[in-house]
Short mmCIF file of C-alpha atoms in Angstrom, two decimals:
data_model
loop_
_atom_site.label_atom_id
_atom_site.label_comp_id
_atom_site.label_asym_id
_atom_site.label_seq_id
_atom_site.Cartn_x
_atom_site.Cartn_y
_atom_site.Cartn_z
CA TRP A 16 -62.47 106.36 98.98
CA GLY A 17 -65.60 108.40 99.51
CA GLY A 18 -68.14 109.07 96.82
CA GLN A 19 -65.63 111.02 94.70
CA GLU A 20 -62.55 109.41 93.19
CA HIS A 21 -59.30 111.39 93.48
CA GLN A 22 -55.62 110.57 93.72
CA MET A 23 -55.21 112.42 97.04
CA GLN A 24 -57.75 111.67 99.75
CA LEU A 25 -58.01 112.71 103.41
CA PHE A 26 -59.51 110.56 106.18
CA ARG A 27 -60.53 111.24 109.79
CA ARG A 28 -61.83 109.01 112.58
CA SER A 29 -62.88 110.69 115.82
CA PHE A 30 -63.56 108.65 118.94
CA ALA A 31 -63.86 109.10 122.69
CA ILE A 32 -61.95 107.14 125.33
CA LYS A 33 -63.10 106.48 128.87
CA GLY A 34 -60.12 106.02 131.15
CA LYS A 35 -56.40 105.94 130.40
CA PRO A 36 -55.34 103.65 127.51
CA SER A 37 -53.23 100.69 128.67
CA ASN A 38 -52.90 99.42 125.08
CA ALA A 39 -53.54 101.16 121.78
CA THR A 40 -52.23 99.25 118.77
CA LEU A 41 -52.87 100.56 115.28
CA TYR A 42 -52.48 98.31 112.22
CA ILE A 43 -52.49 100.31 109.00
CA THR A 44 -51.77 100.11 105.27
CA ALA A 45 -52.92 101.87 102.13
CA SER A 46 -52.80 101.87 98.39
CA SER A 47 -50.41 103.43 97.65
CA LEU A 48 -48.98 105.74 100.35
CA TYR A 49 -50.29 106.89 103.72
CA GLN A 50 -49.23 109.71 106.03
CA LEU A 51 -50.48 109.21 109.59
CA TYR A 52 -51.43 111.84 112.19
CA VAL A 53 -52.75 111.23 115.72
CA ASN A 54 -54.33 114.13 117.60
CA GLY A 55 -52.65 116.57 115.23
CA ILE A 56 -49.16 115.03 115.58
CA TYR A 57 -47.44 113.57 112.53
CA ILE A 58 -46.38 109.95 113.18
CA ALA A 59 -44.94 108.39 110.02
CA ARG A 60 -45.49 107.34 106.43
CA GLY A 61 -45.83 103.91 104.90
CA PRO A 62 -46.26 101.12 104.01
CA ALA A 63 -43.03 99.37 102.98
CA ARG A 64 -42.89 98.44 99.32
CA SER A 65 -44.89 95.34 98.47
CA ALA A 66 -47.10 93.87 95.80
CA PRO A 67 -50.84 94.05 96.55
CA HIS A 68 -51.06 90.26 96.49
CA HIS A 69 -48.81 90.33 99.59
CA GLN A 70 -49.74 93.75 100.99
CA SER A 71 -47.41 95.06 103.70
CA TYR A 72 -48.96 96.69 106.77
CA ASP A 73 -47.45 98.64 109.65
CA THR A 74 -48.01 98.41 113.41
CA TRP A 75 -47.87 101.48 115.65
CA GLN A 76 -48.23 101.80 119.43
CA LEU A 77 -50.31 104.89 120.22
CA ASN A 78 -50.64 104.61 124.03
CA HIS A 79 -48.62 107.76 124.67
CA LEU A 80 -50.53 109.79 122.08
CA LEU A 81 -54.14 109.01 123.03
CA THR A 82 -55.83 110.65 125.99
CA GLU A 83 -59.01 110.29 127.94
CA GLY A 84 -61.80 112.08 126.11
CA GLU A 85 -61.85 113.04 122.41
CA ASN A 86 -59.20 111.74 120.01
CA VAL A 87 -58.74 111.70 116.26
CA ILE A 88 -56.74 109.60 113.80
CA ALA A 89 -56.16 111.41 110.50
CA VAL A 90 -54.61 109.90 107.38
CA LYS A 91 -53.65 111.32 104.00
CA VAL A 92 -53.57 108.71 101.23
CA HIS A 93 -52.18 109.11 97.72
CA SER A 94 -53.24 106.52 95.17
CA GLN A 95 -50.86 105.98 92.27
CA LYS A 96 -52.58 105.61 88.90
CA SER A 97 -51.15 102.30 87.83
CA LEU A 98 -51.52 98.57 87.35
CA PRO A 99 -49.33 96.77 89.92
CA SER A 100 -48.30 93.12 89.65
CA TYR A 101 -51.00 90.58 88.97
CA GLN A 102 -53.91 92.60 90.27
CA HIS A 103 -56.81 94.23 88.52
CA GLN A 104 -56.47 97.97 88.06
CA THR A 105 -55.73 99.09 91.58
CA ARG A 106 -58.17 101.13 93.63
CA GLY A 107 -57.16 103.71 96.18
CA GLY A 108 -57.90 102.60 99.70
CA LEU A 109 -57.07 102.80 103.38
CA LEU A 110 -57.12 99.78 105.70
CA ALA A 111 -56.80 100.34 109.45
CA GLN A 112 -57.61 98.68 112.77
CA LEU A 113 -57.12 100.16 116.24
CA THR A 114 -57.19 97.77 119.20
CA LEU A 115 -57.85 99.90 122.26
CA GLN A 116 -57.79 98.74 125.90
CA THR A 117 -58.50 100.81 129.03
CA GLU A 118 -59.27 99.79 132.60
CA ASP A 119 -62.97 100.01 131.77
CA GLU A 120 -63.38 98.71 128.25
CA LYS A 121 -61.92 97.11 125.15
CA THR A 122 -62.71 98.75 121.82
CA LEU A 123 -62.04 97.78 118.23
CA ILE A 124 -62.05 100.57 115.65
CA ILE A 125 -61.80 99.52 112.02
CA SER A 126 -61.78 101.35 108.69
CA ASP A 127 -65.50 101.42 107.91
CA GLU A 128 -68.23 103.92 107.06
CA ASN A 129 -67.71 105.62 110.45
CA TRP A 130 -64.61 107.28 109.02
CA LEU A 131 -65.05 110.64 107.29
CA THR A 132 -63.29 111.55 104.07
CA ASN A 133 -62.69 114.47 101.74
CA VAL A 134 -60.73 115.17 98.58
CA ASP A 135 -57.55 117.18 99.03
CA GLU A 136 -58.51 119.97 96.64
CA SER A 137 -55.02 121.50 96.81
CA TRP A 138 -53.60 118.55 94.88
CA ASP A 139 -53.56 118.80 91.09
CA LYS A 140 -54.71 115.43 89.76
CA ASP A 141 -52.69 116.01 86.58
CA GLU A 142 -49.48 115.53 88.54
CA SER A 143 -46.55 114.23 86.47
CA ARG A 144 -44.35 111.22 87.11
CA MET A 145 -40.83 111.80 88.32
CA SER A 146 -39.65 109.10 85.94
CA ARG A 147 -41.10 106.79 83.33
CA PHE A 148 -39.69 103.85 85.29
CA HIS A 149 -41.79 104.17 88.45
CA HIS A 150 -45.11 105.48 89.75
CA GLN A 151 -44.00 108.19 92.14
CA VAL A 152 -45.00 111.71 91.16
CA ASN A 153 -44.08 115.34 91.65
CA ASP A 154 -46.25 117.68 93.69
CA LYS A 155 -48.42 120.25 91.94
CA VAL A 156 -50.16 122.00 94.80
CA ASP A 157 -52.28 125.12 95.21
CA LEU A 158 -52.05 125.94 98.92
CA ALA A 159 -54.96 128.39 98.66
CA LYS A 160 -57.15 125.28 98.33
CA SER A 161 -55.75 123.54 101.44
CA ILE A 162 -58.50 122.32 103.74
CA LYS A 163 -58.97 124.38 106.89
CA ASP A 164 -62.12 125.20 108.85
CA LYS A 165 -63.41 128.67 109.75
CA SER A 166 -61.20 128.68 112.85
CA MET A 167 -58.18 127.94 110.59
CA ASN A 168 -57.73 124.46 112.09
CA HIS A 169 -55.98 122.04 109.74
CA TRP A 170 -57.77 118.88 108.57
CA PHE A 171 -55.60 116.60 110.75
CA GLU A 172 -56.12 118.53 114.01
CA ILE A 173 -58.47 117.34 116.72
CA ASP A 174 -60.56 120.55 116.79
CA PHE A 175 -61.09 120.63 113.03
CA ASN A 176 -64.77 120.93 112.04
CA ASP A 177 -65.49 118.00 109.70
CA ASN A 178 -69.30 118.37 109.58
CA ASN A 179 -69.29 118.77 105.79
CA TRP A 180 -67.12 115.72 105.13
CA SER A 181 -68.56 112.57 103.55
CA LYS A 182 -68.76 109.09 105.00
CA ALA A 183 -66.07 106.80 103.64
CA ARG A 184 -67.14 104.12 101.19
CA VAL A 185 -66.26 100.57 102.18
CA LEU A 186 -64.47 98.64 99.44
CA MET A 187 -66.19 95.48 98.21
CA ARG A 188 -65.18 93.00 95.53
CA ASN A 189 -65.91 94.67 92.19
CA VAL A 190 -64.65 92.07 89.69
CA GLY A 191 -65.54 88.50 88.83
CA TRP A 192 -68.74 86.51 88.46
CA PRO A 193 -71.15 85.89 90.10
CA ARG A 194 -71.62 89.36 91.47
CA LEU A 195 -71.78 90.03 95.19
CA ALA A 196 -75.04 89.26 96.93
CA LYS A 197 -76.92 92.30 98.26
CA ASN A 198 -76.34 91.24 101.87
CA ALA A 199 -72.59 90.63 101.39
CA LYS A 200 -70.32 92.25 103.97
CA ALA A 201 -66.95 93.85 103.47
CA THR A 202 -63.77 92.20 104.72
CA SER A 203 -60.12 93.26 104.90
CA TYR A 204 -59.39 90.90 102.00
CA THR A 205 -60.68 92.61 98.89
CA ALA A 206 -58.96 93.94 95.79
CA PRO A 207 -56.43 95.48 95.81
CA TRP A 208 -55.50 93.45 98.92
CA THR A 209 -55.73 89.65 98.87
CA GLN A 210 -53.10 88.80 101.49
CA LEU A 211 -51.70 90.91 104.34
CA VAL A 212 -48.09 90.64 105.52
CA ALA A 213 -46.71 92.36 108.61
CA ARG A 214 -43.88 94.79 107.87
CA ASP A 215 -40.70 92.72 107.71
CA ILE A 216 -38.09 95.50 107.72
CA PRO A 217 -37.45 98.16 110.38
CA HIS A 218 -39.23 101.49 110.18
CA LEU A 219 -37.26 104.17 108.40
CA ILE A 220 -35.73 106.98 110.42
CA GLU A 221 -37.40 110.35 109.72
CA ASN A 222 -35.55 113.53 110.54
CA LYS A 223 -35.82 117.17 109.44
CA VAL A 224 -32.62 118.70 108.06
CA ARG A 225 -32.67 122.46 107.52
CA ALA A 226 -30.91 123.83 104.42
CA LYS A 227 -28.20 126.16 105.72
CA GLN A 228 -25.42 126.38 103.16
CA LEU A 229 -26.57 128.83 100.48
CA VAL A 230 -24.25 128.67 97.46
CA THR A 231 -26.13 130.78 94.91
CA ALA A 232 -28.79 133.50 95.22
CA VAL A 233 -29.37 135.44 92.02
CA HIS A 234 -32.14 136.51 89.65
CA THR A 235 -32.96 134.21 86.76
CA ASN A 236 -34.97 134.68 83.60
CA ASN A 237 -34.40 131.32 81.96
CA TYR A 238 -35.87 128.83 84.40
CA LEU A 239 -39.40 129.61 85.50
CA TYR A 240 -42.08 128.12 83.26
CA THR A 241 -44.43 130.90 82.15
CA GLY A 242 -47.03 128.94 80.21
CA ARG A 243 -49.74 126.79 81.77
CA LYS A 244 -50.04 127.00 85.52
CA PHE A 245 -48.91 123.40 86.01
CA PRO A 246 -47.22 121.93 82.93
CA ASN A 247 -47.07 118.15 82.54
CA LYS A 248 -44.01 118.48 80.39
CA LEU A 249 -41.84 121.50 79.71
CA ALA A 250 -41.10 122.31 76.09
CA GLN A 251 -37.41 122.40 76.97
CA ILE A 252 -35.33 121.62 80.01
CA PRO A 253 -33.74 124.82 81.27
CA ARG A 254 -30.24 124.72 82.68
CA VAL A 255 -28.46 127.26 84.84
CA ASN A 256 -24.71 127.46 85.34
CA LEU A 257 -24.21 128.21 89.01
CA SER A 258 -22.42 131.48 89.58
CA ASN A 259 -21.68 130.84 93.27
CA LYS A 260 -22.82 134.41 93.83
CA VAL A 261 -25.13 135.50 96.65
CA ASP A 262 -27.05 138.74 96.20
CA LYS A 263 -26.09 141.37 98.77
CA HIS A 264 -29.70 141.72 100.04
CA ILE A 265 -29.73 138.02 100.94
CA LYS A 266 -26.08 137.70 101.97
CA SER A 267 -26.67 140.12 104.85
CA GLN A 268 -29.34 137.74 106.23
CA LEU A 269 -27.38 134.47 106.07
CA LYS A 270 -26.13 134.43 109.68
CA ASN A 271 -29.68 134.88 110.96
CA TRP A 272 -30.88 132.17 108.52
CA ARG A 273 -28.32 129.68 109.83
CA ASP A 274 -29.50 130.53 113.35
CA GLY A 275 -33.06 129.54 112.40
CA GLU A 276 -34.52 132.88 111.40
CA ALA A 277 -36.20 133.87 108.12
CA ILE A 278 -34.85 135.21 104.84
CA ILE A 279 -36.76 138.03 103.13
CA LEU A 280 -36.60 137.86 99.33
CA PRO A 281 -37.02 141.45 98.08
CA LYS A 282 -39.66 142.39 95.54
CA SER A 283 -38.42 141.91 91.99
CA ASP A 284 -39.76 141.68 88.45
CA VAL A 285 -37.36 138.80 87.83
CA PRO A 286 -37.70 135.52 89.80
CA TRP A 287 -35.19 134.66 92.50
CA PHE A 288 -33.04 131.55 92.09
CA LEU A 289 -31.58 130.11 95.30
CA VAL A 290 -29.47 126.95 95.57
CA PHE A 291 -28.52 125.26 98.87
CA ASP A 292 -25.90 122.53 99.29
CA PHE A 293 -26.35 119.80 101.94
CA GLY A 294 -22.82 118.51 101.36
CA GLN A 295 -24.10 114.96 100.78
CA VAL A 296 -27.05 113.19 99.18
CA ARG A 297 -30.06 113.03 101.48
CA ASN A 298 -33.14 111.00 100.53
CA GLY A 299 -36.26 112.74 101.67
CA MET A 300 -39.12 115.10 101.01
CA ALA A 301 -38.40 118.80 100.51
CA TYR A 302 -40.31 121.04 102.92
CA LEU A 303 -40.77 124.75 103.37
CA LYS A 304 -42.54 127.34 105.48
CA ILE A 305 -43.16 130.49 103.49
CA LYS A 306 -45.35 133.56 103.08
CA GLY A 307 -45.94 135.47 99.86
CA SER A 308 -48.69 136.91 97.70
CA LYS A 309 -51.60 134.64 96.80
CA GLY A 310 -50.95 132.70 93.61
CA SER A 311 -47.21 133.28 93.64
CA LYS A 312 -45.42 130.28 92.21
CA VAL A 313 -42.59 128.51 93.99
CA GLU A 314 -40.66 125.72 92.27
CA ILE A 315 -38.61 123.40 94.45
CA ILE A 316 -35.92 121.47 92.60
CA SER A 317 -33.87 118.57 93.95
CA LYS A 318 -30.55 117.54 92.45
CA PRO A 319 -28.49 114.53 93.61
CA PHE A 320 -25.37 115.65 91.71
CA MET A 321 -24.13 118.20 89.19
CA LEU A 322 -21.63 118.14 86.34
CA ASN A 323 -19.63 121.27 85.60
CA ASP A 324 -21.77 123.29 88.03
CA GLU A 325 -24.73 123.02 85.64
CA PHE A 326 -28.05 122.97 87.49
CA SER A 327 -31.24 121.44 86.10
CA TYR A 328 -34.29 119.72 87.53
CA HIS A 329 -33.67 116.86 85.07
CA THR A 330 -31.38 114.01 86.17
CA ILE A 331 -31.08 111.00 83.81
CA ASP A 332 -34.72 110.37 82.87
CA SER A 333 -35.97 111.88 86.15
CA ASN A 334 -37.71 115.23 86.63
CA LEU A 335 -37.17 116.22 90.25
CA ILE A 336 -39.27 119.38 90.47
CA ASP A 337 -42.24 120.23 92.69
CA GLN A 338 -44.51 123.21 92.02
CA VAL A 339 -46.42 125.13 94.69
CA LEU A 340 -48.80 128.07 94.50
CA LEU A 341 -48.91 130.17 97.66
CA SER A 342 -52.12 131.03 99.53
CA GLY A 343 -51.17 134.50 100.70
CA GLU A 344 -51.09 133.31 104.33
CA ASP A 345 -48.39 131.48 106.30
CA ASP A 346 -47.91 128.35 104.18
CA VAL A 347 -46.39 125.02 105.16
CA TRP A 348 -45.68 122.37 102.52
CA GLN A 349 -43.89 119.04 102.31
CA ALA A 350 -43.38 116.94 99.18
CA THR A 351 -45.35 113.71 98.94
CA TYR A 352 -42.54 111.52 97.61
CA PHE A 353 -38.86 111.55 98.38
CA LYS A 354 -36.18 112.79 96.06
CA PRO A 355 -32.42 112.31 96.43
CA THR A 356 -31.08 115.76 97.22
CA ARG A 357 -27.66 117.20 97.63
CA TYR A 358 -28.55 120.51 95.99
CA LEU A 359 -31.96 122.02 96.78
CA ALA A 360 -33.10 125.00 94.72
CA LEU A 361 -35.98 127.46 94.87
CA ILE A 362 -37.39 129.53 92.03
CA VAL A 363 -39.58 132.21 93.63
CA LYS A 364 -41.67 134.96 92.07
CA THR A 365 -41.72 138.21 94.06
CA ASN A 366 -43.11 140.61 91.47
CA GLU A 367 -46.11 141.56 93.69
CA GLN A 368 -44.55 141.66 97.15
CA PRO A 369 -41.50 140.35 99.05
CA VAL A 370 -41.54 136.70 100.11
CA GLN A 371 -40.66 135.58 103.63
CA LEU A 372 -38.90 132.20 103.69
CA ASP A 373 -39.06 130.87 107.27
CA GLU A 374 -37.91 127.29 106.72
CA LEU A 375 -36.49 125.15 103.94
CA GLY A 376 -34.97 121.71 104.05
CA ILE A 377 -35.36 117.97 103.65
CA HIS A 378 -37.59 115.70 105.73
CA GLU A 379 -35.02 112.93 105.50
CA ILE A 380 -35.92 109.24 105.41
CA SER A 381 -33.14 106.70 105.92
CA TYR A 382 -32.75 103.01 106.58
CA PRO A 383 -31.44 102.39 110.14
CA PHE A 384 -28.07 100.96 109.13
CA LYS A 385 -25.49 100.55 111.91
CA LEU A 386 -21.84 100.13 110.97
CA GLN A 387 -20.68 96.85 112.51
CA GLY A 388 -17.83 95.60 110.34
CA LYS A 389 -14.84 96.64 108.28
CA ILE A 390 -12.26 95.17 105.93
CA THR A 391 -8.74 96.60 105.89
CA SER A 392 -5.30 95.59 104.64
CA LYS A 393 -1.91 97.12 105.38
CA GLN A 394 -0.62 95.83 102.04
CA ALA A 395 -3.60 97.28 100.12
CA PRO A 396 -4.89 100.47 101.79
CA TRP A 397 -7.29 101.04 98.88
CA ILE A 398 -9.47 98.24 100.27
CA GLN A 399 -10.50 100.38 103.23
CA GLN A 400 -11.37 103.25 100.89
CA PHE A 401 -13.36 100.83 98.75
CA MET A 402 -15.38 99.61 101.73
CA GLN A 403 -16.00 103.17 102.91
CA ALA A 404 -17.28 104.02 99.44
CA SER A 405 -19.48 100.90 99.55
CA ALA A 406 -21.02 101.96 102.86
CA LYS A 407 -21.66 105.46 101.55
CA THR A 408 -23.22 104.13 98.34
CA ILE A 409 -25.47 101.64 100.10
CA LYS A 410 -26.73 104.31 102.50
CA ALA A 411 -27.38 106.77 99.67
CA ALA A 412 -29.19 104.22 97.48
CA THR A 413 -31.30 102.49 100.13
CA THR A 414 -34.65 103.50 101.57
CA ASP A 415 -36.85 100.42 101.96
CA ALA A 416 -34.84 98.42 99.39
CA PHE A 417 -31.55 98.40 97.51
CA THR A 418 -32.28 100.61 94.49
CA ASP A 419 -30.95 103.51 92.54
CA ASN A 420 -32.65 106.39 94.24
CA TYR A 421 -33.60 108.79 91.47
CA ARG A 422 -34.39 107.06 88.17
CA GLU A 423 -35.82 103.55 88.46
CA ARG A 424 -36.14 102.88 92.21
CA ARG A 425 -36.78 99.22 91.47
CA GLN A 426 -35.59 96.32 93.60
CA TYR A 427 -33.59 94.47 90.96
CA SER A 428 -32.53 90.87 91.44
CA GLN A 429 -28.97 91.56 90.40
CA THR A 430 -28.70 94.58 92.73
CA GLY A 431 -29.94 92.40 95.56
CA PHE A 432 -26.94 90.14 94.98
CA TYR A 433 -24.00 92.54 95.03
CA ALA A 434 -25.44 95.33 97.22
CA ALA A 435 -26.22 92.71 99.85
CA LEU A 436 -22.58 91.63 100.03
CA GLY A 437 -21.45 95.09 101.09
CA ASN A 438 -24.38 95.18 103.49
CA TYR A 439 -23.37 91.88 105.13
CA TYR A 440 -19.73 92.93 105.48
CA LEU A 441 -20.39 96.41 106.86
CA PHE A 442 -23.85 96.50 108.45
CA ALA A 443 -24.74 92.81 109.03
CA ASP A 444 -28.36 93.60 108.18
CA THR A 445 -30.46 90.70 106.87
CA TYR A 446 -33.98 92.20 106.79
CA LEU A 447 -33.62 93.81 103.37
CA GLN A 448 -32.16 90.69 101.79
CA LYS A 449 -34.78 88.33 103.20
CA ARG A 450 -37.58 90.56 101.97
CA TYR A 451 -35.99 90.90 98.51
CA LEU A 452 -35.67 87.12 98.12
CA MET A 453 -39.27 86.62 99.20
CA GLN A 454 -40.72 89.33 96.97
CA VAL A 455 -38.98 88.10 93.82
CA ALA A 456 -40.22 84.57 94.53
CA GLN A 457 -43.77 85.86 95.10
CA GLU A 458 -43.77 87.12 91.49
CA GLN A 459 -42.51 83.83 89.99
CA TYR A 460 -44.36 82.44 86.99
CA ALA A 461 -45.80 78.94 87.07
CA ASN A 462 -43.08 77.75 84.67
CA GLY A 463 -40.36 78.89 87.09
CA LEU A 464 -39.32 82.16 85.47
CA MET A 465 -38.70 85.07 87.85
CA PRO A 466 -38.89 88.80 87.03
CA ALA A 467 -35.85 91.04 86.85
CA TYR A 468 -37.29 93.20 89.64
CA ALA A 469 -39.93 92.95 92.34
CA PRO A 470 -42.48 93.94 93.31
CA GLN A 471 -43.75 94.33 89.78
CA MET A 472 -44.98 97.83 88.96
CA ASN A 473 -47.11 97.07 85.92
CA ASP A 474 -48.14 94.25 83.61
CA SER A 475 -44.74 94.22 81.87
CA PHE A 476 -42.92 91.15 83.19
CA MET A 477 -39.29 92.18 82.67
CA VAL A 478 -37.04 89.17 82.05
CA ILE A 479 -33.27 89.10 82.52
CA LEU A 480 -31.95 85.55 82.88
CA ASP A 481 -28.80 86.83 84.61
CA SER A 482 -31.04 88.27 87.32
CA ASN A 483 -32.71 84.91 87.82
CA LEU A 484 -29.32 83.29 88.28
CA LEU A 485 -28.14 85.96 90.68
CA TRP A 486 -31.29 85.40 92.75
CA LEU A 487 -30.09 81.83 93.27
CA SER A 488 -26.63 83.06 94.29
CA SER A 489 -28.29 85.60 96.60
CA LEU A 490 -30.10 82.76 98.35
CA HIS A 491 -26.70 81.13 98.95
CA SER A 492 -25.22 84.34 100.39
CA TYR A 493 -28.25 84.86 102.60
CA LEU A 494 -27.96 81.43 104.19
CA LEU A 495 -24.19 81.84 104.60
CA TYR A 496 -24.44 85.19 106.41
CA SER A 497 -27.78 84.86 108.23
CA GLY A 498 -28.14 81.18 109.13
CA ASP A 499 -31.89 81.57 108.48
CA VAL A 500 -32.63 77.97 107.56
CA ALA A 501 -36.42 78.37 107.80
CA THR A 502 -36.63 81.08 105.14
CA VAL A 503 -34.26 79.28 102.79
CA LYS A 504 -36.27 76.04 103.07
CA GLN A 505 -39.40 78.04 102.31
CA LEU A 506 -37.77 79.30 99.10
CA LEU A 507 -36.34 75.95 97.91
CA PRO A 508 -39.40 75.02 95.78
CA ALA A 509 -39.09 78.34 93.90
CA ALA A 510 -35.37 77.72 93.34
CA GLU A 511 -35.93 74.17 92.06
CA LYS A 512 -38.71 75.29 89.73
CA LEU A 513 -36.36 77.90 88.24
CA LEU A 514 -33.50 75.42 87.78
CA LEU A 515 -35.78 72.89 86.08
CA LEU A 516 -36.84 75.58 83.62
CA LEU A 517 -33.24 76.54 82.86
CA ALA A 518 -32.26 72.90 82.35
CA ASN A 519 -34.64 72.82 79.36
CA TYR A 520 -32.41 75.33 77.57
CA THR A 521 -29.09 73.48 77.91
CA ASN A 522 -27.19 71.70 75.15
CA GLU A 523 -25.36 68.37 75.28
CA ASP A 524 -22.51 70.02 77.20
CA GLY A 525 -24.89 71.25 79.91
CA MET A 526 -24.55 74.89 78.84
CA LEU A 527 -27.38 77.34 78.29
CA ASP A 528 -27.60 77.62 74.53
CA GLN A 529 -29.80 80.24 72.80
CA PRO A 530 -32.43 80.48 75.56
CA PRO A 531 -35.72 82.12 74.52
CA PHE A 532 -35.39 84.95 77.07
CA ALA A 533 -33.31 88.10 77.27
CA TYR A 534 -30.02 88.25 79.13
CA TRP A 535 -27.31 90.86 79.52
CA LEU A 536 -24.44 92.11 81.61
CA ASP A 537 -26.05 95.51 82.34
CA HIS A 538 -25.89 97.07 78.87
CA ALA A 539 -22.54 95.54 77.90
CA VAL A 540 -22.33 94.56 74.24
CA ASN A 541 -22.47 90.76 74.28
CA ASP A 542 -22.49 88.23 71.48
CA ARG A 543 -25.80 86.52 72.22
CA ARG A 544 -25.42 83.73 69.67
CA GLY A 545 -24.96 80.18 70.95
CA ALA A 546 -23.75 79.42 74.46
CA ASN A 547 -22.82 82.84 75.83
CA LEU A 548 -19.79 82.73 78.13
CA THR A 549 -20.97 85.39 80.60
CA LEU A 550 -24.44 83.91 81.00
CA ASN A 551 -23.03 80.42 81.53
CA GLY A 552 -20.57 81.76 84.05
CA HIS A 553 -23.55 82.98 86.09
CA TYR A 554 -25.32 79.64 85.47
CA LEU A 555 -22.38 77.56 86.70
CA ASN A 556 -22.03 79.75 89.78
CA ALA A 557 -25.76 79.48 90.53
CA ILE A 558 -25.71 75.65 90.24
CA GLU A 559 -22.65 75.38 92.48
CA ASN A 560 -24.20 77.78 95.00
CA TYR A 561 -27.45 75.83 95.06
CA ALA A 562 -25.65 72.52 95.46
CA GLU A 563 -23.80 73.95 98.45
CA ILE A 564 -27.10 75.15 99.97
CA LEU A 565 -28.41 71.59 99.78
CA ASP A 566 -25.17 70.29 101.29
CA TRP A 567 -25.43 72.76 104.20
CA LEU A 568 -29.03 71.79 104.83
#
């Protein structure tokens, strides 16, 4: 960061190019999330999930975006307040390198003190987590504090005046003894990054999807929070039963809205409540373009599903609500982190003046799955329906890993076993599975024990012995469907270390008997005394799978 610590930081690097670029390769990563702009054009977000001890970085080709003369790379970075994996308390940081080649010269631009930085003052640093299970947060943004210059240029645009920005501070080792010498120089390997790994899954597809199908537009008294400007926790979780009614003032504008024009929300003492239906779950960041009175509050609520037409921002331990204060000018906003959204709602105050809603939708992110296989049976037609449901589920629950997409978002070892089977059968994708196997092994303890999920998100090493066993079976499936002998051989020492640990907990019959670690069948009520049948079923399968791996090799 610069001299001031903040969760949301902005960076700029201006540079001039002589001649036409023949090669412009940017390598970039950040702790925890970056959003990249080049010459005012949004490129992408990253990096892929990883632990900082094996930090993932992205590679982008910028030849077509850079021009002769002045150029600028701009990056927004959000640092999650957390302790990930085996690292010291993480520090926010940006790491970048641009290799630039023209007919006349070769230039190397790195993330150093020549970059300029500023705090994003619009971001409320008391943002709240979406869920207690992960680090991603909801937006609390005051757009009146968004950074623009006197000419109203945005911070990421090439003509933006950054004269009052600070020089970035280069990260140096800040833990351990002896302390750094005064003449020590910074390197790319410094906490939180101690090893860099090139992105090993495809880039996600990003696509804007406008919300068109309005299902409810009414006034509401029982939803908008009227206490503190940005509450960390609401005293109660309001719920609204959808009426499927659309106010006549808005109904008359729907055709124009579907054609890409604006909706005007009339002035009212009672907030407007609008709900749009995408018809399917879309993972992505809500966005809007809007104009209303300065300080007017807009709440954007995402909902992956509803029961009995009851709408709430709360979905099984997850609060999926962003809060935005308007600037009084034409405002553009996009959420920082994705939320699974079928139903997208707005709560809008219009007590001072009407609000003009120009755009609303989801900036969708999706894994580039391609349907390549199917399983059908004339005797059992339900099988085809089952596989179709599997494909739909995998797409809905996958971004850069197999997860549930609203509550925990963790890459669990057991999920990596059964989700991968549907993936192999339908999509024949192996990138996600390879990366999952590697990341679980990277978190392995010296005694052989593996975590229930990876990368780790904090210093709580969650143990589920079933997950360890399913990791071994996953390795078997991966070799069977990918033929990737090199990766499997690389993981054999981790597998053998795990099996040697488990062998310590067997009885004279070779069965796991009262092991000192937790195990379960996903919340099922099991008798955990003695040699548990379910656990030993997984153990037998894992041993047989591993033996077959060795036989194949």
